[in-house]
mmCIF file of C-alpha atoms and ligand atoms in Angstrom:
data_model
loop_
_atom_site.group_PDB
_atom_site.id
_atom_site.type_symbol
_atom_site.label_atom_id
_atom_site.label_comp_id
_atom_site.label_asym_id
_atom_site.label_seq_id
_atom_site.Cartn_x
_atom_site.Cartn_y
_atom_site.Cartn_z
ATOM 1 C CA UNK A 1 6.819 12.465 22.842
ATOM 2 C CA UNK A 2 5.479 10.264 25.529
ATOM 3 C CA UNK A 3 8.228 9.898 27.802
ATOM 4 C CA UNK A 4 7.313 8.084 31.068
ATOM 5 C CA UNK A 5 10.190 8.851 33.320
ATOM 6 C CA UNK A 6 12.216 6.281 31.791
ATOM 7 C CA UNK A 7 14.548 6.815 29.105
ATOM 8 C CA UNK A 8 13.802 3.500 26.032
ATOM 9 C CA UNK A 9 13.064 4.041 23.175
ATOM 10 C CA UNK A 10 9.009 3.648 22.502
ATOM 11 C CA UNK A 11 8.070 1.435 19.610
ATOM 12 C CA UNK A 12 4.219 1.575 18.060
ATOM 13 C CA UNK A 13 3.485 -1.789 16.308
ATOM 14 C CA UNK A 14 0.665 -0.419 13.773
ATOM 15 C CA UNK A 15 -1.715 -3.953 12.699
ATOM 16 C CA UNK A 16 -4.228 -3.004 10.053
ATOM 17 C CA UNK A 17 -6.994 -6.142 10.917
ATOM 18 C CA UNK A 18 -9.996 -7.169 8.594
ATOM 19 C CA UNK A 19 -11.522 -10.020 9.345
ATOM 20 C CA UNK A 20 -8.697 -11.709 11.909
ATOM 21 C CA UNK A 21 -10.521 -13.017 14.389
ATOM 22 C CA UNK A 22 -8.783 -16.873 14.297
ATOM 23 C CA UNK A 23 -5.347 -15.250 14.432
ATOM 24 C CA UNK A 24 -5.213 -12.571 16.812
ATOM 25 C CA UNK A 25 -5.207 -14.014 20.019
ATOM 26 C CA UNK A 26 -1.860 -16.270 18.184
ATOM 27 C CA UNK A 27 -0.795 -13.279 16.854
ATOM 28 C CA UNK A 28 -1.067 -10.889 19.726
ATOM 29 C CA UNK A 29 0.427 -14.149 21.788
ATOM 30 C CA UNK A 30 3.605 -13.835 19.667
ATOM 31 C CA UNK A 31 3.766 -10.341 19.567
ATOM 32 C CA UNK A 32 3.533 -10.251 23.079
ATOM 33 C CA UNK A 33 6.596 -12.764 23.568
ATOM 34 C CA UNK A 34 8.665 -10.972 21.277
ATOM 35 C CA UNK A 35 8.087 -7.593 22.289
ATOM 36 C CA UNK A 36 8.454 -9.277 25.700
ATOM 37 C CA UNK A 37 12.108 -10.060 25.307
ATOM 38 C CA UNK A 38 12.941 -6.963 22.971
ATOM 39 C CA UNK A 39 14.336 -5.163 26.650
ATOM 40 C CA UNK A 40 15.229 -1.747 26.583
ATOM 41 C CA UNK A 41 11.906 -0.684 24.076
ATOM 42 C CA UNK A 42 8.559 0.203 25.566
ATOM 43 C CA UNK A 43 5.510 -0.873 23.231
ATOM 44 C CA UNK A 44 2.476 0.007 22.482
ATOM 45 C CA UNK A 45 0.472 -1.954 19.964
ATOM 46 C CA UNK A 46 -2.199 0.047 17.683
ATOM 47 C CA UNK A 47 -5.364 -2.455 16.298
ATOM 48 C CA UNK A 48 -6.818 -0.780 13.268
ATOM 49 C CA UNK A 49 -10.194 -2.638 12.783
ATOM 50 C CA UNK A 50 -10.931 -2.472 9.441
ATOM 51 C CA UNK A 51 -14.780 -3.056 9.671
ATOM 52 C CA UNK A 52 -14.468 -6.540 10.352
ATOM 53 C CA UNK A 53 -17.606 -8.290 9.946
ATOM 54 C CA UNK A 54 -16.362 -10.990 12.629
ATOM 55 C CA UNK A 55 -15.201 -11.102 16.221
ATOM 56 C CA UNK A 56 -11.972 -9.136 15.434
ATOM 57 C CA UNK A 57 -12.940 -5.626 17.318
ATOM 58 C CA UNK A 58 -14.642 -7.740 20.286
ATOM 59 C CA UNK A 59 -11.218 -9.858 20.579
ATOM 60 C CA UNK A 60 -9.691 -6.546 20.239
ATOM 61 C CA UNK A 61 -11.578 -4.292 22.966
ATOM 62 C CA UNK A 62 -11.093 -8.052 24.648
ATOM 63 C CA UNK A 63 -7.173 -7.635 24.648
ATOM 64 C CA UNK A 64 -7.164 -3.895 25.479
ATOM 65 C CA UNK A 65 -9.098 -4.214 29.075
ATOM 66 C CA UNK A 66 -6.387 -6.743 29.773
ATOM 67 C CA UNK A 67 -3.489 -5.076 28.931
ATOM 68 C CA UNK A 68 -2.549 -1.018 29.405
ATOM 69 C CA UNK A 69 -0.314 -1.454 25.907
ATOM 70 C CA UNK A 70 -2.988 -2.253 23.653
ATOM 71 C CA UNK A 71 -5.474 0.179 21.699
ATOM 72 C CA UNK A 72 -7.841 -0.179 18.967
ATOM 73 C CA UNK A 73 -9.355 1.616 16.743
ATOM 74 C CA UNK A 74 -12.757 0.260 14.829
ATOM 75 C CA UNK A 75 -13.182 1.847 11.560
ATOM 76 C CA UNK A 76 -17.174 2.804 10.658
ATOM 77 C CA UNK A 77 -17.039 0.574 7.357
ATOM 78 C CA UNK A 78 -14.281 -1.509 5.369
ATOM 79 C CA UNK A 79 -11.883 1.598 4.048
ATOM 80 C CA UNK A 80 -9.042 -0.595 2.713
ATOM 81 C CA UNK A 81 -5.498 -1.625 4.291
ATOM 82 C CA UNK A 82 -4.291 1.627 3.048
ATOM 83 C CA UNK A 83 -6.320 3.739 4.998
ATOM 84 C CA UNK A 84 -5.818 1.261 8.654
ATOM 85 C CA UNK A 85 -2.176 1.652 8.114
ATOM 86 C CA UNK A 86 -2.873 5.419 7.367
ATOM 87 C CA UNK A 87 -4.438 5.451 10.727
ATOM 88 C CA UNK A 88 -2.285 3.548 12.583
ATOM 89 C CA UNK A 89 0.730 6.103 11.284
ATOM 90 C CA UNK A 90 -1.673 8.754 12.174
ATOM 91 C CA UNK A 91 -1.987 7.861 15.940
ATOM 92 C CA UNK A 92 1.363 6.055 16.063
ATOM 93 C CA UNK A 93 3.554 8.482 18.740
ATOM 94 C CA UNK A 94 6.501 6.540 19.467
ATOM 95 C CA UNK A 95 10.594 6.598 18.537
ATOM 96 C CA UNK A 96 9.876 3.783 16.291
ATOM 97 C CA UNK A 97 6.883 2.396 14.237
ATOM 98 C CA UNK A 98 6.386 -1.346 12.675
ATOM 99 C CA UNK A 99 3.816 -2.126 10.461
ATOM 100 C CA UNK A 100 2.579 -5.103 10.392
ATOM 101 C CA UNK A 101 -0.521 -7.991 9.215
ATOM 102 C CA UNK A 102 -2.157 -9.352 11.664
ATOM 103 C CA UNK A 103 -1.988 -13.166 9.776
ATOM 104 C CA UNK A 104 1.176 -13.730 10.950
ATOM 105 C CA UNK A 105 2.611 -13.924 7.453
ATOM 106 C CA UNK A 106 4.513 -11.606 8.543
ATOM 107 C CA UNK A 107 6.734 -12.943 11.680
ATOM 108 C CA UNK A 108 6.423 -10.249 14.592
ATOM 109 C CA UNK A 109 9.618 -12.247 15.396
ATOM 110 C CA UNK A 110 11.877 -10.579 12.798
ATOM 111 C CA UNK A 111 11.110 -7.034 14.925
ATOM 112 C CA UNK A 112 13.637 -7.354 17.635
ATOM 113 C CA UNK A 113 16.092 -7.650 14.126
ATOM 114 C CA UNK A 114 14.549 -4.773 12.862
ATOM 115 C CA UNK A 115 15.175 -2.576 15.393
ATOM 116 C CA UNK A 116 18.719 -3.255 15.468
ATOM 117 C CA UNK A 117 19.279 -3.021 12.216
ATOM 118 C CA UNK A 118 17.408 0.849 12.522
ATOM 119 C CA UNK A 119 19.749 1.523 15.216
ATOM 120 C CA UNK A 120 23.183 1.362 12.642
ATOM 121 C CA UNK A 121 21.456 4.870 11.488
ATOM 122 C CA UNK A 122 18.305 3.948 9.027
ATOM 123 C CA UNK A 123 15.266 5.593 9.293
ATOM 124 C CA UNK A 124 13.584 2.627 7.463
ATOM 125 C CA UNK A 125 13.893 -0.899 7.601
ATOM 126 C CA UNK A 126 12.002 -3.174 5.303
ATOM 127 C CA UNK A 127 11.313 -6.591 5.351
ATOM 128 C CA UNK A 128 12.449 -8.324 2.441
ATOM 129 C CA UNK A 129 10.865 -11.806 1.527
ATOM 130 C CA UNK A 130 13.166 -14.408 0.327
ATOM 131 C CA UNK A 131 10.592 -16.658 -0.467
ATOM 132 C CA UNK A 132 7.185 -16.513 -0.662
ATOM 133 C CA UNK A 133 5.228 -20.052 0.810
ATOM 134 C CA UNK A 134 1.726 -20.274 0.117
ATOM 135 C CA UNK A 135 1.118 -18.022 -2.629
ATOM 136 C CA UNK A 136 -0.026 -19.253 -6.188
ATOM 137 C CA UNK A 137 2.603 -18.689 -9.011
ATOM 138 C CA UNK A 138 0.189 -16.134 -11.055
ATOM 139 C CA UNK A 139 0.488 -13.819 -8.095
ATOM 140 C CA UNK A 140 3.669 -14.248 -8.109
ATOM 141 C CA UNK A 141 4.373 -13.716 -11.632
ATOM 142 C CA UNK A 142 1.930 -10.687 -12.077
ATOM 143 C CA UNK A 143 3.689 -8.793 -8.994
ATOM 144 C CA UNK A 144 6.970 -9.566 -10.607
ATOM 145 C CA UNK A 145 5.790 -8.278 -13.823
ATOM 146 C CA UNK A 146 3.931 -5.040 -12.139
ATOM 147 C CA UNK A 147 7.365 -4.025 -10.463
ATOM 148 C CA UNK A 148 8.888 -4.744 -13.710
ATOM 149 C CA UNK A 149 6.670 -1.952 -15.040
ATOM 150 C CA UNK A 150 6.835 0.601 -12.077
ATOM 151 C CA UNK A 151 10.640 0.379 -12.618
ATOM 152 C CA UNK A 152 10.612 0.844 -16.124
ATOM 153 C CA UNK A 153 7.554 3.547 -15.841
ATOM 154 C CA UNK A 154 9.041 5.458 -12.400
ATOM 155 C CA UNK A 155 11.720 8.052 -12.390
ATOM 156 C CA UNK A 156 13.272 9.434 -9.070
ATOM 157 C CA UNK A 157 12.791 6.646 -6.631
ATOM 158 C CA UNK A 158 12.795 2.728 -6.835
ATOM 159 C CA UNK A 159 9.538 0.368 -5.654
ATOM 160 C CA UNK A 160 11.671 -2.115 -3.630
ATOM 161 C CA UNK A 161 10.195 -5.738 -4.939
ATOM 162 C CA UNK A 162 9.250 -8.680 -2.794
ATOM 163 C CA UNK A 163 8.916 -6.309 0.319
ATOM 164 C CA UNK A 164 5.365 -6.173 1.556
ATOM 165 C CA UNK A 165 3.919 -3.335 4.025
ATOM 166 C CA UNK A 166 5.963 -5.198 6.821
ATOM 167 C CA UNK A 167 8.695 -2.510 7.981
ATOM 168 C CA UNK A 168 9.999 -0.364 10.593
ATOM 169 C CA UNK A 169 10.131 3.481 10.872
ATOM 170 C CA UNK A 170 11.219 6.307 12.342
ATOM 171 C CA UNK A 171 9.363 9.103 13.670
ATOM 172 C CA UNK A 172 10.703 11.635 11.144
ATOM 173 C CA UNK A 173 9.987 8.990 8.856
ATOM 174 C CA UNK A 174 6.319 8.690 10.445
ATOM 175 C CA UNK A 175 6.127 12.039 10.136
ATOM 176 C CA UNK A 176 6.898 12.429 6.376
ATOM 177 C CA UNK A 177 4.608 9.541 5.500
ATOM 178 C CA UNK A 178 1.511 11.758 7.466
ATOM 179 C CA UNK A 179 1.932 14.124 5.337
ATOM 180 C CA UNK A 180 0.628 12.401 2.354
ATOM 181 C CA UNK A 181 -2.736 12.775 2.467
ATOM 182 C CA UNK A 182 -3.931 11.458 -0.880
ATOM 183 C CA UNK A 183 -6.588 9.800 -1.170
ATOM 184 C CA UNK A 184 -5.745 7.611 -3.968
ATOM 185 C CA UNK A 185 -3.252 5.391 -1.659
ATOM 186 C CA UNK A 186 -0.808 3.388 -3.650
ATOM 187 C CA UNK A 187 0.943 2.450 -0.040
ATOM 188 C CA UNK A 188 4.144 0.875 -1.283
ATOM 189 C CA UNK A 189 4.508 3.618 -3.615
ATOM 190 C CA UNK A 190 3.954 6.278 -0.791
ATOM 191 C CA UNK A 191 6.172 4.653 1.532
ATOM 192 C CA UNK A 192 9.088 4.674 -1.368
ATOM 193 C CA UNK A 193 8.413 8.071 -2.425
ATOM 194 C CA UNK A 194 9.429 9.883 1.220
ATOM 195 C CA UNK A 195 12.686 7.935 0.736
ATOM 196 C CA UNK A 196 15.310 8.543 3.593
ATOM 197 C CA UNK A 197 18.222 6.177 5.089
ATOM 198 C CA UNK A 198 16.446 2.748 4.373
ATOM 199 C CA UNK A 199 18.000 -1.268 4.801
ATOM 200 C CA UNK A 200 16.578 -4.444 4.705
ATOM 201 C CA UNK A 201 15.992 -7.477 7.023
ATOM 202 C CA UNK A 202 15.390 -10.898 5.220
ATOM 203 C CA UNK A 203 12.518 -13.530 6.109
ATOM 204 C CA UNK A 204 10.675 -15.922 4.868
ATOM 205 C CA UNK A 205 7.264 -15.795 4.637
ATOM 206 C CA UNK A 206 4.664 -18.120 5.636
ATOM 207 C CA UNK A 207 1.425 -19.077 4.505
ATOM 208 C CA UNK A 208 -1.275 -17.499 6.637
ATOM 209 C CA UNK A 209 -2.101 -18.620 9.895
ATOM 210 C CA UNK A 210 -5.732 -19.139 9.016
ATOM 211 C CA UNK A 211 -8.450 -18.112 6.851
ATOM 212 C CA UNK A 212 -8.141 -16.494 3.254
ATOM 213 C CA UNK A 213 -5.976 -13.591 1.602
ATOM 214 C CA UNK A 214 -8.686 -10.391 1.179
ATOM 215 C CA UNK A 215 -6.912 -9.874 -1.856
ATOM 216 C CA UNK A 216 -8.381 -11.589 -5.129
ATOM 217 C CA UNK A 217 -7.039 -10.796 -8.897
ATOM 218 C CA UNK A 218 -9.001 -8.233 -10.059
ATOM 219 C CA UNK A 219 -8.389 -6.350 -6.726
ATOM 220 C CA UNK A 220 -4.984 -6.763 -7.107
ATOM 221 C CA UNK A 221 -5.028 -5.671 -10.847
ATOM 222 C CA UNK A 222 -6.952 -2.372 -9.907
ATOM 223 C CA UNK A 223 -4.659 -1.788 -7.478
ATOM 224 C CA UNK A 224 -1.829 -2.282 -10.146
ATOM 225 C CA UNK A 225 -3.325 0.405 -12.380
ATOM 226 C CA UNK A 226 -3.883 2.413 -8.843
ATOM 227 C CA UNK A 227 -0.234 2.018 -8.281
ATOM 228 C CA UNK A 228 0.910 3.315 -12.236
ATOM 229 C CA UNK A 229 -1.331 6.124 -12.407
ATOM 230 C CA UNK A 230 -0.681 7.258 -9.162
ATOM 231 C CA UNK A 231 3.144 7.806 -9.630
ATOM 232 C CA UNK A 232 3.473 8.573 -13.106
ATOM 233 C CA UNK A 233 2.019 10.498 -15.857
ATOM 234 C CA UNK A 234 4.127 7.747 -18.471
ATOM 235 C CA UNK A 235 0.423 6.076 -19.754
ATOM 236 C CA UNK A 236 -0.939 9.353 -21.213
ATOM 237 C CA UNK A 237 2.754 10.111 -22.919
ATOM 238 C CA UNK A 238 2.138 6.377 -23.955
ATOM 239 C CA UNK A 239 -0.837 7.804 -25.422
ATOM 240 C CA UNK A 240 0.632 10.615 -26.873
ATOM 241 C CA UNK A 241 3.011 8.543 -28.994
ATOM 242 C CA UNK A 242 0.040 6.038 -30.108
ATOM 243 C CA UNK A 243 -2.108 8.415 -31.226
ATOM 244 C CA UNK A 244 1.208 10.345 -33.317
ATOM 245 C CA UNK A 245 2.422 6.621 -34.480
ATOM 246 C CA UNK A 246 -1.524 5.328 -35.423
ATOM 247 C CA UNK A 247 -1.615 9.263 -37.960
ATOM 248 C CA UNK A 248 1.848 8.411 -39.483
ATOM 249 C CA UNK A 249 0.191 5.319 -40.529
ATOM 250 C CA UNK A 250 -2.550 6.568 -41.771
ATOM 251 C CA UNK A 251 -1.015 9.542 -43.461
ATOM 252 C CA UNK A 252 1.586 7.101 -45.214
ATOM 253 C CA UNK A 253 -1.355 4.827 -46.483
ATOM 254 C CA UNK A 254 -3.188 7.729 -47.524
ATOM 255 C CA UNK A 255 -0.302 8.647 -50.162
ATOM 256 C CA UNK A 256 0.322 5.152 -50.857
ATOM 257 C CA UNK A 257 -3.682 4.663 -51.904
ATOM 258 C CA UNK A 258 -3.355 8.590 -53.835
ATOM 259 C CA UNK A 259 -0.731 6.698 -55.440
ATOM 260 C CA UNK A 260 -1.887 3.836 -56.724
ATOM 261 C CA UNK A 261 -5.045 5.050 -58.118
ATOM 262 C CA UNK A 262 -3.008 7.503 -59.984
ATOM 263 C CA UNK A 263 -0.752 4.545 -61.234
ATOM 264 C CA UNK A 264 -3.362 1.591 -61.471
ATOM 265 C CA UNK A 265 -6.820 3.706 -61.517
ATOM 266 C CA UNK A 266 -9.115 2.487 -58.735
ATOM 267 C CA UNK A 267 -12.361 -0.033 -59.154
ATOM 268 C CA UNK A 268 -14.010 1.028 -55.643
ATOM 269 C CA UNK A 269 -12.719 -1.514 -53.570
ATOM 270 C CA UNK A 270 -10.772 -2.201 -49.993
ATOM 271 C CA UNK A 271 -13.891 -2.780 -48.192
ATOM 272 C CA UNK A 272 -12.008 -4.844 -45.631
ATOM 273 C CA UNK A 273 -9.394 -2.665 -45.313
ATOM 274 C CA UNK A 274 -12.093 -0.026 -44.095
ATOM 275 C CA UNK A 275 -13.507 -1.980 -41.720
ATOM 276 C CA UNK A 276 -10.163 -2.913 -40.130
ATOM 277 C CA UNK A 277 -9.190 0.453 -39.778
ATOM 278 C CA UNK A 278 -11.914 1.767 -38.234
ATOM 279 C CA UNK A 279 -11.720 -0.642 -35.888
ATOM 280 C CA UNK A 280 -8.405 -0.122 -34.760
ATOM 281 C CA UNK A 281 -8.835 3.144 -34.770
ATOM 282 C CA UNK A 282 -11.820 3.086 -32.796
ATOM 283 C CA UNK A 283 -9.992 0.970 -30.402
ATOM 284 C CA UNK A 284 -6.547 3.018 -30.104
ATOM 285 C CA UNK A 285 -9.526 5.772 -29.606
ATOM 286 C CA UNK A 286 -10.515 4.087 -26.818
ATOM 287 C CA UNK A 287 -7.809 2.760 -25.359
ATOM 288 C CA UNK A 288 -6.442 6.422 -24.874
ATOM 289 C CA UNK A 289 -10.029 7.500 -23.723
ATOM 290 C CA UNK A 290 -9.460 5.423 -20.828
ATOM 291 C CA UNK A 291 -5.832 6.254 -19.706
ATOM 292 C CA UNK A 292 -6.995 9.995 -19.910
ATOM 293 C CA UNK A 293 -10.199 8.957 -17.841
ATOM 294 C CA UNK A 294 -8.172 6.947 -15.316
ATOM 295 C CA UNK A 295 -6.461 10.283 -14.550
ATOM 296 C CA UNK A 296 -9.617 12.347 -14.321
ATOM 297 C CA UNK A 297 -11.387 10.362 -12.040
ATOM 298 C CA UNK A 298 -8.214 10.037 -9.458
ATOM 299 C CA UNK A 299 -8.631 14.181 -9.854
ATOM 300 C CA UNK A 300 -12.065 14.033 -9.444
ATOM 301 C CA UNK A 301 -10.889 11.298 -6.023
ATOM 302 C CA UNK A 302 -8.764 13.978 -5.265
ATOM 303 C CA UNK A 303 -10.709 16.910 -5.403
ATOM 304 C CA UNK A 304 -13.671 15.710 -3.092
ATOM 305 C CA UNK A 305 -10.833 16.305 0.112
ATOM 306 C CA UNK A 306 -13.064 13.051 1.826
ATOM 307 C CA UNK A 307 -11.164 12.308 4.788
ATOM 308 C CA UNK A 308 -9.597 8.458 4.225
ATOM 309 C CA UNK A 309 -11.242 7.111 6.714
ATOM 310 C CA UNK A 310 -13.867 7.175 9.863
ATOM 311 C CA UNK A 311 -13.440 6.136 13.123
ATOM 312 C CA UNK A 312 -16.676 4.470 14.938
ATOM 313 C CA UNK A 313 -15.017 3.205 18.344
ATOM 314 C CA UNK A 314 -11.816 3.161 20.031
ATOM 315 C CA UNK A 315 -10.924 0.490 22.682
ATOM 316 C CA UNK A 316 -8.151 1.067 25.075
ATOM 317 C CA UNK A 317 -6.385 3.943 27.395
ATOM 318 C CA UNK A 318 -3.370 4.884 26.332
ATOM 319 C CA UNK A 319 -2.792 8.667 25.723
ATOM 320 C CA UNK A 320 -1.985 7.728 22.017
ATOM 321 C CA UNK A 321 -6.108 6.670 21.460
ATOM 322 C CA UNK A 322 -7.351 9.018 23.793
ATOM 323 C CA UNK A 323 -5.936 11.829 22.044
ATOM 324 C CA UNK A 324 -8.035 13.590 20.049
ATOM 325 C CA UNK A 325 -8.502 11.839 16.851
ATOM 326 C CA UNK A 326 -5.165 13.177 14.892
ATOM 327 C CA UNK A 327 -6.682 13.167 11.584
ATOM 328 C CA UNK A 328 -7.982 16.505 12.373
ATOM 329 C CA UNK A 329 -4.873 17.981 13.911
ATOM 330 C CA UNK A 330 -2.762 16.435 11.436
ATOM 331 C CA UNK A 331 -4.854 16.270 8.329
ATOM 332 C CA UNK A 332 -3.827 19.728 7.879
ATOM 333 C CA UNK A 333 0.177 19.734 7.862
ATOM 334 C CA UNK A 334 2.198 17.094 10.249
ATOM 335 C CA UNK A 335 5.703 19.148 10.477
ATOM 336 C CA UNK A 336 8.166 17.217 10.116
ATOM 337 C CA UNK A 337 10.366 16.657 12.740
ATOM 338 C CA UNK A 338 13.508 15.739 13.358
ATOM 339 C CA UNK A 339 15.205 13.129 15.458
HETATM 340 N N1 UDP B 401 -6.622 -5.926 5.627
HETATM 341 C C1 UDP B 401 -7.294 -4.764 5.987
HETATM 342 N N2 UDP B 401 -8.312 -4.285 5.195
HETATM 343 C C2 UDP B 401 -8.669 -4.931 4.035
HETATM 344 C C3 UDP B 401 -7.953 -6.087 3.659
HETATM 345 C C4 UDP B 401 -6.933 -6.551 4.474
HETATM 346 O O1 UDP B 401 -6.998 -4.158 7.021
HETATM 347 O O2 UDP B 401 -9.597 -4.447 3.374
HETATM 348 C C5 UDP B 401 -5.517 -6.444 6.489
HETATM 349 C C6 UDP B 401 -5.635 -7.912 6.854
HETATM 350 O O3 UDP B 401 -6.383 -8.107 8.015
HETATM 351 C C7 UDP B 401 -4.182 -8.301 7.063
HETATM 352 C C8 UDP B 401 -3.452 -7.415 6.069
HETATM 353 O O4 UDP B 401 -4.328 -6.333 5.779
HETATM 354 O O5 UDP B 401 -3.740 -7.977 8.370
HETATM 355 C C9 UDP B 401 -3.060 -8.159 4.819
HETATM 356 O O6 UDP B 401 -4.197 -8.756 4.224
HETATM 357 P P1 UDP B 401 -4.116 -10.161 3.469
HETATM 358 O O7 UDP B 401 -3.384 -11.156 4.312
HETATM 359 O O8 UDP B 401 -5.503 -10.524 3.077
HETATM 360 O O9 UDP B 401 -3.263 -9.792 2.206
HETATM 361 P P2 UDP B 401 -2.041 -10.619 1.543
HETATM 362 O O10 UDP B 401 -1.190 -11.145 2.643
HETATM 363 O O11 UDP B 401 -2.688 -11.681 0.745
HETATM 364 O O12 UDP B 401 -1.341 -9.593 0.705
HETATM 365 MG MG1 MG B 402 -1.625 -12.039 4.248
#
């Protein structure tokens, strides 16, 4: 651990940014304050630049020659939010970690609370939305219904709903989340799945500062399927069943025909009923064909070992960036350590 000579706790505040120029100098201005105020914590804020196509990593490198407690780190392309925050919890070397969007939907605010809610003996602390301004109702409804499913579809640990990525860690915590090295990265699911101590702070969270969410509906429904497939094996049991329930069927209406045209005698006929079947069955065919292929290609994902992300430029000179890039250290096997 970086200890320098004094004995606070360290806190890392980990901000995955893509495309952020408008709000980070507001939301490095709040941070600031709070952090500011939080006495008895040093911090050390960790800019993941996403491959921003704007200003963001020149506002960045901007902030970090002013001030000793900023870093940055500028991805080589656009790898996702899961693999800045991946990053940031790479490089993050501190008692404590928050992650947090740089929009400011996510009030930096609500740390100081955090942290002493994580001092009453949690190793996370999540921030729980109690409403959610600025978001359209079919978002809304389709998150409800996709936790709805990951309960019903997830055994062993439960997908806290209406948290986002916002929370605090520890560094065993930290530690245990490195580990993970995936590279299909369901994030909420990843951060459940560690489990440990965990609590919740309540907010309520705001419409973003400025510009657009990076998230549209079919990204969001990919990442849906992303999240199902990558904690549970339920959809090809699913599949399983179908294909058992869809033979039944056709086993029963088999006899029934036999039947009949033993009873009745048959004029060829049921021309309809031929085409509907095949249909279906080409569809249930399908269907199943792609739950089974979902799962192949996150082997095939898996199998390549890419690393989850490249790093193009760093901007700032705290030990924690200067390091040597962790993902090779750690990539191997973080231990995990204890408090
Ligand atoms: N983000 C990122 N990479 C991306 C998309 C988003 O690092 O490919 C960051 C973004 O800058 C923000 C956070 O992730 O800090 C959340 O993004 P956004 O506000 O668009 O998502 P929403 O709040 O709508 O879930
Ligand atoms: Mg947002």
């Amino acid at each position: 651990m970086l200890k320098s000579g004094s004995d606070q706790a360290s806190v890392a505040i980990v901000v995955p940014v893509y495309n952020e120029a408008e709000v980070l100098p507001e939301f490095w201005r709040r941070l600031e304050a709070v952090m500011q105020a939080s006495t008895g914590f040093r911090f050390h804020a960790i800019f993941v630049d996403d491959g921003s196509r704007d200003r963001s990593f020149a506002i960045l490198q901007e902030i970090a020659a002013r001030d000793a407690r900023v870093s940055a780190i500028r991805f080589s392309r656009n790898f996702g939010k899961e693999a800045a925050m991946t990053a940031g919890i790479d490089y993050a070397d501190a008692d404590w970690t928050v992650i947090i969007d740089a929009d400011l939907q996510d009030p930096p605010e609500l740390i100081p609370e955090m942290l002493r809610r994580a001092g009453d003996g949690y190793d996370v602390v999540l921030a729980h939305r109690t409403s959610r301004h600025g978001e359209s109702w079919h978002k809304q409804f389709f998150s409800h219904l996709f936790y709805r499913l990951m309960g019903i579809l997830n055994p062993g640990f439960d997908l806290p709903t209406d948290t986002g990525d916002y929370r605090l860690m520890s560094r065993r915590a930290i530690a245990a989340l490195a580990r993970l090295r995936e590279s299909n990265r369901f994030m909420k699911g990843i951060f459940a799945w560690i489990g440990f101590p965990t609590s919740k702070v309540s907010y309520e969270r705001d419409p973003r500062y400025s510009g657009t969410s990076k998230f549209d509906f079919l990204k969001l429904l990919n990442h849906a399927i992303d999240g199902i497939t990558s904690f549970s094996t339920m959809p090809l049991r699913i599949a399983t069943y179908l294909g058992l329930l869809v033979s039944l069927l056709a086993f029963a209406y088999g006899i029934a025909v036999v039947i009949r045209t033993a009873l009745y005698g048959d004029p060829v006929a049921g021309f309809p009923t031929l085409i509907a079947s095949i249909l279906f069955l080409g569809g249930v065919q399908l269907l199943c064909i792609g739950i089974i292929g979902e799962y192949v290609g996150r082997i095939y994902g898996e199998a390549k070992q890419r690393p989850l992300y490249l790093i193009e430029g760093i901007a700032g000179t705290h030990a924690q960036i200067k390091n040597d890039p962790p993902q090779r250290s750690r990539e191997a096997q973080a231990p995990v350590d204890t408090k």
